[in-house]
Coordinates of C-alpha atoms in Angstrom, one line a residue:
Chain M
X9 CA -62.5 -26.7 -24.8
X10 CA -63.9 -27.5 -21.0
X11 CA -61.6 -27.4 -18.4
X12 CA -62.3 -29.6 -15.9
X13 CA -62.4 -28.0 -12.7
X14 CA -61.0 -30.3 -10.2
X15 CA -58.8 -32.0 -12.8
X16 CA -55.6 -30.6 -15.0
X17 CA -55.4 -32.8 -17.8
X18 CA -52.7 -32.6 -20.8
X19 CA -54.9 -30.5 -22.9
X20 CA -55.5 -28.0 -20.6
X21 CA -51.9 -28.1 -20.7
X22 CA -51.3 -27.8 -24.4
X23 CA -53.6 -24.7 -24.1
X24 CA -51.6 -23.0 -21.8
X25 CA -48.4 -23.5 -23.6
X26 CA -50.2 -22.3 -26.4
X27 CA -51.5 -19.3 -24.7
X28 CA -47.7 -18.8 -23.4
X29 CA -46.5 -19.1 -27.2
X30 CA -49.4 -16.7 -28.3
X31 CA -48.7 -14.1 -25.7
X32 CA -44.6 -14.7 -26.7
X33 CA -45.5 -13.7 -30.2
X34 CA -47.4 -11.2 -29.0
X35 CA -45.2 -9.5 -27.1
X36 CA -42.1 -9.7 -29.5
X37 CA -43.9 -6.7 -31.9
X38 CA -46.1 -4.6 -29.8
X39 CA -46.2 -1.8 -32.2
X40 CA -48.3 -3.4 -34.3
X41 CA -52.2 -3.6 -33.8
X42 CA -52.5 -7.2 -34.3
X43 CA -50.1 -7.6 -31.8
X44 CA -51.8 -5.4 -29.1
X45 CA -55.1 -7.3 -29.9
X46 CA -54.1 -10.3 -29.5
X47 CA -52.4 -9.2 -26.4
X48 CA -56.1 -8.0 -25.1
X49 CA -57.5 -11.4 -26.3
X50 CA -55.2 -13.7 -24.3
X51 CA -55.3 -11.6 -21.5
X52 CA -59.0 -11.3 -21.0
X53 CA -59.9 -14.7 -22.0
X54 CA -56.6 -17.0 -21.2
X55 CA -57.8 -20.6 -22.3
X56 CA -59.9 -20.0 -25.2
X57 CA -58.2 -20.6 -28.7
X58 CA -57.0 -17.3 -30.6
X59 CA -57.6 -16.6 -33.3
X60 CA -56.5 -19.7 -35.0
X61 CA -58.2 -22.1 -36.9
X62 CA -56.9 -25.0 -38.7
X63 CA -59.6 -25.2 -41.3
X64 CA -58.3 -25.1 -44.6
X65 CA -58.6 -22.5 -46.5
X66 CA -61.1 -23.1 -49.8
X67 CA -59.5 -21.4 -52.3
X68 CA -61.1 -19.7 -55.2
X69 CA -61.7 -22.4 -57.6
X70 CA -64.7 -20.8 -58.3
X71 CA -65.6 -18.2 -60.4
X72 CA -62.5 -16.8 -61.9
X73 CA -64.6 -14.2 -64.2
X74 CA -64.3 -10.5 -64.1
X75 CA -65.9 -10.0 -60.7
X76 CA -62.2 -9.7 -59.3
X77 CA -63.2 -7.0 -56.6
X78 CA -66.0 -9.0 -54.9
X79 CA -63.5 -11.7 -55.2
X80 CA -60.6 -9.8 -53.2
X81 CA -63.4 -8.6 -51.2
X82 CA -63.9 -12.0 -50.0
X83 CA -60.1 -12.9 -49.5
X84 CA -59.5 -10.3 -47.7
X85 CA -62.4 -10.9 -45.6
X86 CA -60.4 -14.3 -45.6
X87 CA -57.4 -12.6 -44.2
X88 CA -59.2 -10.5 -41.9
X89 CA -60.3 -13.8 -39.9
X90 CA -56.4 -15.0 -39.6
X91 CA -55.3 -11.9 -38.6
X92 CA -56.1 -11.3 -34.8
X93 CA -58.1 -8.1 -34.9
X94 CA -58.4 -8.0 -38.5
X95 CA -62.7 -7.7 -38.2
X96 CA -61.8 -4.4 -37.1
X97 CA -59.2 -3.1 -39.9
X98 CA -60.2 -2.3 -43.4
X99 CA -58.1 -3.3 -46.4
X100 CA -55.3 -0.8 -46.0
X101 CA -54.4 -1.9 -42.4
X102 CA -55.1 -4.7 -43.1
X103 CA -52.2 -5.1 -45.7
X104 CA -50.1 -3.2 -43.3
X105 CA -50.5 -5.4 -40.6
X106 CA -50.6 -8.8 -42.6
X107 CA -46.9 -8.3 -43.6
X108 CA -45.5 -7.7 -40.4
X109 CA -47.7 -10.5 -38.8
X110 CA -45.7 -13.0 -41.2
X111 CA -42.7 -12.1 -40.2
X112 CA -43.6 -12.7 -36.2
X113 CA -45.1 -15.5 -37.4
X114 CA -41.8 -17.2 -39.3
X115 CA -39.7 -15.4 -35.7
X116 CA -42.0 -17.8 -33.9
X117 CA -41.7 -20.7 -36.1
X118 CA -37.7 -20.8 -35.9
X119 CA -38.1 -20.0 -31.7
X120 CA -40.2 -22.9 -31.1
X121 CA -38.3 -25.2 -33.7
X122 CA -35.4 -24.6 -31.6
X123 CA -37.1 -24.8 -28.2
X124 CA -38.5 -28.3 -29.5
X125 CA -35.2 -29.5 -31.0
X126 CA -33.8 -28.4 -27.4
X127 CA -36.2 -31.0 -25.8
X128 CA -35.6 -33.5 -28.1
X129 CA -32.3 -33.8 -27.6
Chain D
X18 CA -34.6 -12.8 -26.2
X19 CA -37.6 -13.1 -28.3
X20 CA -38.0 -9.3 -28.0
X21 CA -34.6 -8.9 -29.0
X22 CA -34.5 -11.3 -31.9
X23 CA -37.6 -9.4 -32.9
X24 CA -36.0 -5.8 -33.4
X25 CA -34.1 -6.0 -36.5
X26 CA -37.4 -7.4 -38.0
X27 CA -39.0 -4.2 -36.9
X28 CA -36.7 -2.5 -38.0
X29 CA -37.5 -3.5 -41.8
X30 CA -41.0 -4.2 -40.9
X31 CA -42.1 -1.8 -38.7
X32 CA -42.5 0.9 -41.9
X33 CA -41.3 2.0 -44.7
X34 CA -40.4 4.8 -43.1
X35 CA -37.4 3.1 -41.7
X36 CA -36.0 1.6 -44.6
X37 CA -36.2 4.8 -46.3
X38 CA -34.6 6.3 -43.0
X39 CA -32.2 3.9 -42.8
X40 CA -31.0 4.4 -46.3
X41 CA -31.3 7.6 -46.3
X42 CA -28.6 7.7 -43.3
X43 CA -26.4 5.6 -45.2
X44 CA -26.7 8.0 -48.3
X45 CA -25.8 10.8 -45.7
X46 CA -22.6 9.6 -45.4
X47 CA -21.7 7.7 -48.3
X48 CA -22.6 10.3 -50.9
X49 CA -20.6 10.2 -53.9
X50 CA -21.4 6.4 -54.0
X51 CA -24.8 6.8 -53.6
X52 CA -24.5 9.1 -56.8
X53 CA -22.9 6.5 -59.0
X54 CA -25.7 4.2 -57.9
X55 CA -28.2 6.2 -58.9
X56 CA -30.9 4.3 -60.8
X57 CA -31.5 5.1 -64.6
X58 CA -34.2 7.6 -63.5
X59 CA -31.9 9.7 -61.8
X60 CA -30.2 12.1 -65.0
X61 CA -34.0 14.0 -64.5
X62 CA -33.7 13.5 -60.9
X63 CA -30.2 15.1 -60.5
X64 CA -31.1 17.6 -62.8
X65 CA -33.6 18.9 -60.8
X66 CA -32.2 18.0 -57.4
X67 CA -29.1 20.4 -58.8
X68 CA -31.9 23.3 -57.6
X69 CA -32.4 22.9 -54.3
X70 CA -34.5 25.2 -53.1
X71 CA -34.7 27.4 -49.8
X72 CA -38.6 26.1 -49.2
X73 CA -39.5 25.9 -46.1
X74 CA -42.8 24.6 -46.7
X75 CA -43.6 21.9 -43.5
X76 CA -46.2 19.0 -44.7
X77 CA -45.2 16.6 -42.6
X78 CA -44.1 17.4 -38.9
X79 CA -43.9 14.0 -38.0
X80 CA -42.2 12.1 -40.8
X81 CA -39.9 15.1 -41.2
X82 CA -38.2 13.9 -38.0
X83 CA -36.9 10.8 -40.0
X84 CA -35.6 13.2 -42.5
X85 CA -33.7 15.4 -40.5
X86 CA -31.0 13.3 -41.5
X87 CA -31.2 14.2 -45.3
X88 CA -28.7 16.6 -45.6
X89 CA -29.4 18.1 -49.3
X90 CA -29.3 21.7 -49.3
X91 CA -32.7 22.4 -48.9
X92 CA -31.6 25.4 -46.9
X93 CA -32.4 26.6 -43.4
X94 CA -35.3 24.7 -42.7
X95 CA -35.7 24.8 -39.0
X96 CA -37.1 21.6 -38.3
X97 CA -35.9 19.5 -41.1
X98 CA -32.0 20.3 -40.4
X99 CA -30.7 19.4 -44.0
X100 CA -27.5 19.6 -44.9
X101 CA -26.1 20.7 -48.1
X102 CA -25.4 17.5 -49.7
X103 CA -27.0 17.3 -53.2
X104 CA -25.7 14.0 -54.2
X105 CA -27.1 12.7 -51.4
X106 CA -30.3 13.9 -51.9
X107 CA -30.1 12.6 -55.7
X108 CA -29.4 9.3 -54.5
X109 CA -31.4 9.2 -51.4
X110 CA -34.7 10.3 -53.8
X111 CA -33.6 8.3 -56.6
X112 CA -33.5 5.5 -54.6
X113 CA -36.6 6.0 -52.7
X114 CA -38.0 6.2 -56.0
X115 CA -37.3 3.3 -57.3
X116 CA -38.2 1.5 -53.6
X117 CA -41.3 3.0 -53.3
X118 CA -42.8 3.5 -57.1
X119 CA -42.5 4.0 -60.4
X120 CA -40.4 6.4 -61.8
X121 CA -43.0 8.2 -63.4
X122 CA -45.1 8.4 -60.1
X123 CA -42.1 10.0 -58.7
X124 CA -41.6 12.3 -60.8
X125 CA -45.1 13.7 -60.6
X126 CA -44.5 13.3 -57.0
X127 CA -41.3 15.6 -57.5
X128 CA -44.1 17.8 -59.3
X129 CA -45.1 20.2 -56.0
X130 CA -45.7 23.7 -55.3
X131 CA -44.3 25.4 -52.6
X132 CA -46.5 28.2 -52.1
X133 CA -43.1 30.7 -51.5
X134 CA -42.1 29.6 -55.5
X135 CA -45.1 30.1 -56.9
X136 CA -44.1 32.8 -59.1
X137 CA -40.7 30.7 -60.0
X138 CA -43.0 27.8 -61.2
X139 CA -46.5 27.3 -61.8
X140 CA -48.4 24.4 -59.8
X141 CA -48.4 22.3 -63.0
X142 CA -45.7 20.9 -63.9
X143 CA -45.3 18.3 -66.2
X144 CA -42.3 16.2 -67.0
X145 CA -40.8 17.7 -69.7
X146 CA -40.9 20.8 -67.9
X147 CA -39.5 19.3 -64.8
X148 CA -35.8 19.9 -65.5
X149 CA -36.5 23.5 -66.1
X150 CA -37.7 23.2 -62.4
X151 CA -35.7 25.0 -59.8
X152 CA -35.4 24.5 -56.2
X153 CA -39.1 23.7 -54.8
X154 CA -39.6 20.5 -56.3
X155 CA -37.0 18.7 -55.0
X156 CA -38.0 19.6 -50.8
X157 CA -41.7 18.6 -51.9
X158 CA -40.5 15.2 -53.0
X159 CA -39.0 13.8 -49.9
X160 CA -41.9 15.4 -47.9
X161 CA -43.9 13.6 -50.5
X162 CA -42.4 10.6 -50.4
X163 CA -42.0 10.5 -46.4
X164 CA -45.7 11.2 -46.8
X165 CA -46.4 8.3 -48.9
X166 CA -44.4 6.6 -47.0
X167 CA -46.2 7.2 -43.9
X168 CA -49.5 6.9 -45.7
X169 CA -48.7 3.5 -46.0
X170 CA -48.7 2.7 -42.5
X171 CA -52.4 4.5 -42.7
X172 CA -51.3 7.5 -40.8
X173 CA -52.1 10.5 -42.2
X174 CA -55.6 11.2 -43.6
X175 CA -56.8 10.2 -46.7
X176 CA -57.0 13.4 -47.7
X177 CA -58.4 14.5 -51.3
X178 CA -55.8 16.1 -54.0
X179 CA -56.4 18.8 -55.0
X180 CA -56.0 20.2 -58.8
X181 CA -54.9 23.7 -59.1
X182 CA -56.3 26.4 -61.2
X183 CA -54.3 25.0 -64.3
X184 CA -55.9 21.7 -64.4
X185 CA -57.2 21.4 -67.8
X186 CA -53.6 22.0 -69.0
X187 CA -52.3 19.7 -66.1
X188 CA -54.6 16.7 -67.5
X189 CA -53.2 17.6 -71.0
X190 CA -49.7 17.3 -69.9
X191 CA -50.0 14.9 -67.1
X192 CA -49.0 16.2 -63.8
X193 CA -51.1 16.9 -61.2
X194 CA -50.0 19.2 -58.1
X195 CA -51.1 19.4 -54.3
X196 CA -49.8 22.2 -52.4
X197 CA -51.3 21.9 -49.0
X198 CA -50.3 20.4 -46.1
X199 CA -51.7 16.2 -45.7
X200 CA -52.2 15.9 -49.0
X201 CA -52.1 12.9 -50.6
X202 CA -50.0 13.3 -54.0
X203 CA -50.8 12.0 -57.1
X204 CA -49.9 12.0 -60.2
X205 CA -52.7 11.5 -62.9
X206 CA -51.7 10.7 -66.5
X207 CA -52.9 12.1 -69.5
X208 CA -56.5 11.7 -70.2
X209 CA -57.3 10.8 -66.6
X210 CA -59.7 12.3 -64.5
X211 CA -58.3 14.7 -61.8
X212 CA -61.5 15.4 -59.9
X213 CA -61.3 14.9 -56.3
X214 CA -62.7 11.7 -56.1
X215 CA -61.0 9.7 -58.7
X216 CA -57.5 11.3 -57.7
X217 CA -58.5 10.2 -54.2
X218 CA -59.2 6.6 -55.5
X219 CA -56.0 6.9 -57.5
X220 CA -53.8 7.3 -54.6
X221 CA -55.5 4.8 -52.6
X222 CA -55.3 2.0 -55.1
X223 CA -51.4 3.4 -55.3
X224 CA -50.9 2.4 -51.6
X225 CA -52.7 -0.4 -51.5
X226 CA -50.6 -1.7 -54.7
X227 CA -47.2 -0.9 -52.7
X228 CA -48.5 -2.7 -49.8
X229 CA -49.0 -5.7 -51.8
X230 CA -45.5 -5.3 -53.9
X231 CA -44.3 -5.2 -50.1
X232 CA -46.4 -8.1 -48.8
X233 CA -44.7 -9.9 -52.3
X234 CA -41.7 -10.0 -50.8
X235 CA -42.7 -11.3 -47.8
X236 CA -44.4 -14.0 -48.9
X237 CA -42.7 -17.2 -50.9
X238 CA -44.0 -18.5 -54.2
X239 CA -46.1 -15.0 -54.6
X240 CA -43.8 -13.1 -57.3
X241 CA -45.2 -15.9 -59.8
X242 CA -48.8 -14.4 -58.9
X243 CA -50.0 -12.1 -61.1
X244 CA -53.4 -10.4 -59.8
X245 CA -53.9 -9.0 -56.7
X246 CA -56.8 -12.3 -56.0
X247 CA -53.7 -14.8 -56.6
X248 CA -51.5 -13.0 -54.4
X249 CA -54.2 -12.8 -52.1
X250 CA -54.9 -16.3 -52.0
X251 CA -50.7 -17.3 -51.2
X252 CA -51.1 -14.7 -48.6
X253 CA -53.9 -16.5 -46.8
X254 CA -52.3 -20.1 -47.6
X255 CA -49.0 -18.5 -46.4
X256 CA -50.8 -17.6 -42.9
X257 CA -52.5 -20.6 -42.3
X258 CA -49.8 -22.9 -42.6
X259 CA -48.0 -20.7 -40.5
X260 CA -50.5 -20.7 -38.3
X261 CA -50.9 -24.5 -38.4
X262 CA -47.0 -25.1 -38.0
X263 CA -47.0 -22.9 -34.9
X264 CA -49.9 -25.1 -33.5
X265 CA -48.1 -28.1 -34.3
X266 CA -44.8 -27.1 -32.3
X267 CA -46.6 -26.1 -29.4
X268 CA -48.3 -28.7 -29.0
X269 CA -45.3 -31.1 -29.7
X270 CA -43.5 -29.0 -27.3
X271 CA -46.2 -29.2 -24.5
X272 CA -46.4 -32.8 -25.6
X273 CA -42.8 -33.3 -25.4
X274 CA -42.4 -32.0 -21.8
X275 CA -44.7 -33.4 -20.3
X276 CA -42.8 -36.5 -19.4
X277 CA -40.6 -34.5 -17.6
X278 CA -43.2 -32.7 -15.9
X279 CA -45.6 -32.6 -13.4
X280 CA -48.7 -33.0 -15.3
X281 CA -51.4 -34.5 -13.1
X282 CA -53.0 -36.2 -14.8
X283 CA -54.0 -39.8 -12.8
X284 CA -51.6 -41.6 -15.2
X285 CA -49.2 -39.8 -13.9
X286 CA -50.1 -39.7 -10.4
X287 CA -47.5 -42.4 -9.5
X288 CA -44.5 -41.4 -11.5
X289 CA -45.7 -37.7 -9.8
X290 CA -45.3 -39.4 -6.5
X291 CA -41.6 -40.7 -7.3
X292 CA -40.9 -37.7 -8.7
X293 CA -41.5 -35.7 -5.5
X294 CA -39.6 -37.8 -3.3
X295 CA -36.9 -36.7 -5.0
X296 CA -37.6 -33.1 -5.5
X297 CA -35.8 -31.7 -2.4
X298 CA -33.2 -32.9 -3.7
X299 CA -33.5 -31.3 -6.9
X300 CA -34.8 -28.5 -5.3
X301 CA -31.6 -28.1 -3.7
X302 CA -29.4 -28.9 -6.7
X303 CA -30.9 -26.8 -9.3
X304 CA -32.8 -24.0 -7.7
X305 CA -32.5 -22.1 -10.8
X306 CA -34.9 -24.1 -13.1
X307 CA -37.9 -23.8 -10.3
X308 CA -37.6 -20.1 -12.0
X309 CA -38.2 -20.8 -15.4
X310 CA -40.9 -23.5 -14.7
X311 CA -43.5 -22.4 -17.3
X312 CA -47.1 -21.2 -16.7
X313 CA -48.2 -24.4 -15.2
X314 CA -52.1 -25.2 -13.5
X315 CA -51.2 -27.4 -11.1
X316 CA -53.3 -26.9 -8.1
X317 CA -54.6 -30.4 -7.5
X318 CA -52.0 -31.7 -5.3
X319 CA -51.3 -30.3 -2.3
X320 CA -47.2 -31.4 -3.1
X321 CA -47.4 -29.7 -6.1
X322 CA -48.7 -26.2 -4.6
X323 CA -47.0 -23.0 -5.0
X324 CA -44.1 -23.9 -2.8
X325 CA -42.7 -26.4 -5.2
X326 CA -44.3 -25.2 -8.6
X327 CA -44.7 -21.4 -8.5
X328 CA -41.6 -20.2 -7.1
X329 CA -41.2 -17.8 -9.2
X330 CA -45.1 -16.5 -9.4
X331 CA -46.9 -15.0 -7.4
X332 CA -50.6 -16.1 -8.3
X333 CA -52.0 -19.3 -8.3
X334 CA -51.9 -20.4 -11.7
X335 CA -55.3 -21.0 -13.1
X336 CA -55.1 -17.5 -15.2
X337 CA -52.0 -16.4 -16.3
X338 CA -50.7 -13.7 -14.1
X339 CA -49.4 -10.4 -14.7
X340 CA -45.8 -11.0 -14.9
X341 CA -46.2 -12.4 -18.4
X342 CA -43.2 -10.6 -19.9
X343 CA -40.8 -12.2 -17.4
X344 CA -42.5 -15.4 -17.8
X345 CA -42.6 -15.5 -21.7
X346 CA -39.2 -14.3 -21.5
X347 CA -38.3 -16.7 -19.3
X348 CA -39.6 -19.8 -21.5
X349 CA -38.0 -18.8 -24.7
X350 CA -35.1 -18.0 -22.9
X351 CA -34.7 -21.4 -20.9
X352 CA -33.5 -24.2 -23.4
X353 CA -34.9 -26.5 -21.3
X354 CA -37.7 -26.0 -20.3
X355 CA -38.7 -28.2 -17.1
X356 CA -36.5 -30.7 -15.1
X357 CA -34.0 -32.5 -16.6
X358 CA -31.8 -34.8 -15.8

């Protein structure tokens, strides 16, 4: 997304509270090594999107045949793209990581349901 | 407040180690119920945990720490501090046991050498012979298990097992042993391989299996799964939608203050313009919420400078500045975020 330098517009605006939600999440489990990453991420690069994407996933309603390890090979390859710094982990940590990421993730949810439900009303 | 809503979920989260901690506090001082709760695997268990033994074998520095709590008669062990509480110890294994695998793992788990009890009990045991086990076994297991249990965070090494000298006999029977410090332990059944590799292999498929009985949990809709490729795939979905729904509420909540704020945008210039007529006067009235003004870029308009905007930062607000804990804290802490009237 460009940022127009002489002009703030609402998008620029929607990134930064964003960002502010990111680094919130972030924050709120620093233990983790997700967490840390994406603590690197926002702060090196502040307006660029993390690691989301809101492409939906294909699911594998291909091949269902015996070739189940390239298959969770490839899920997991999956997972290691939603996962902010999941390139770097293999599958263990990655496991490790995934479950703890949810959790944040669901914290998050119900902070900014009630933030938004605060506004509202 | 997001920190602190956050630390309970570390708490179960942050590793198995804690929940096995945690529990194993609670067994600490609760021990004859922990006794009667005992899962079914526990008659062995207890009959083996009835021998505690003096060992003072050390595997695991670290995760002893958590374990210092156990207090199970395993003796004077310097660092580990146990107490003499058997039942505890029954139910604090048996129940780690059944958290963390099959009964049958644990009990090969249970299955270690110390090297002082050698003579009392050869490396291999096997399950029948467990019960005539004394002492040893029982300190080896919650090592073992606080092991595993820190092998699941990926922690220790992936270290290989080792097979004693007895291993044809071990394969016969079923039990495998590792007496050395960082080992992973693994039990290999009858008619499996117990060279290096494949017990290595073994023990990594083990942890990757508890991960994703743990991740089960976690995750709606994926007990119905069966295959690790299915769970897999409600994993991913699980995170994406997540993901999605978290995009979706920030942007609703930028999109949602907006109107209250001072987004310069050239729609807006003119409501800007009433609006900062009147903001000495809320200036004056509610000083507080200049604070928790979020992370705002407004640098256009010379009204809208640091003065009004940025009271509370420091910087110029093109990059978020440093103070990002006080400013995250204070947005999720505000419940309105902004001016309002």
């Amino acid at each position: 997304m460009n940022k127009p330098s002489s002009q703030i517009n609402s998008k620029s605006f929607e990134q930064t509270v964003k960002h502010e939600v990111d680094m919130a999440l972030a924050l709120s489990a620093q233990e983790f090594a997700w967490s840390r990453f994406l603590q690197h991420k926002l702060l090196s690069s502040p307006h660029e999107d993390p690691s989301y994407s809101s492409k939906i996933l294909e699911t594998s309603s291909c091949k269902q045949d015996g070739k189940e390890g390239a298959e969770i090979k490839k899920k997991l390859k999956e997972l290691q793209k939603l996962v902010p710094g999941g390139e770097e982990m293999n599958m263990e940590e990655i496991l490790s990581e995934v479950g703890s990421y949810i959790v944040c993730l669901e914290l998050q949810m119900i902070v900014l349901k009630s933030l938004v439900q605060d506004n509202i009303s | 407040m997001l920190e602190g809503l956050v630390s309970p979920e570390n708490l179960s989260l942050s590793s198995m180690d804690m929940n096995v901690l945690e529990r194993l506090k609670w067994l600490q001082q609760q021990q004859q119920q922990v006794v009667s709760r005992t899962s079914d695997n526990s008659p062995e268990l207890l009959q083996i945990l009835q021998f505690h033994g003096s060992n003072n074998d050390e595997l695991l520095q670290s995760t002893f720490s958590h374990f210092q709590m156990l207090g199970s008669g395993f003796g004077p062990n310097p660092n580990m501090g146990f107490g003499p509480s058997h039942e505890a110890m029954d139910g604090c294994i048996s129940r780690t046991s059944s958290f963390q695998m099959d009964p049958v793992d644990t009990m090969g788990v249970m299955l270690k050498n110390s090297e002082e009890n050698r003579t009392i009990s050869s490396k291999n045991k096997r399950k029948s012979e467990v019960k005539r086990r004394e002492e040893e076994k029982t300190e080896k297991t919650i090592k073992v298990e606080a092991e595993t249990e820190s092998n699941m965070k990926g922690k220790s090494s992936m270290s290989n097992t080792e097979a004693s000298s007895d291993t044809s006999k071990e394969t016969s029977k079923g039990a495998s042993e590792i007496h050395k410090l960082d080992y992973i332990h693994v039990r290999s059944r009858r008619g499996q391989a117990t060279d290096r590799h494949s017990l290595a292999e073994r023990a990594r498929r083990e942890k990757i299996s508890k991960k994703m009985k743990y991740l089960q949990d976690i995750v709606p809709g994926c007990k119905k799964v069966t295959g690790q490729a299915g769970m897999l795939d409600e994993i991913i979905n699980y995170v994406q939608s997540l993901q999605t729904q978290i995009e979706f509420l920030s942007m609703k909540l930028a999109f949602l203050n907006p109107e209250l704020e001072l987004s310069v945008e050239d729609l807006y210039v003119k409501q800007l313009q009433d609006y900062f007529t009147n903001l000495p006067v809320v200036i004056a009235s509610k000083p507080s919420i200049m604070v928790d003004v979020p992370l705002f870029p407004l640098d256009q308009q010379g009204s809208l400078d640091l003065s009004v905007i940025n009271l509370s930062q420091t910087t110029s607000t093109e990059a978020p500045s440093a103070s990002w804990e006080t400013q995250s804290r204070s947005l999720y802490n505000t419940s309105s975020l902004g001016f309002h009237y």
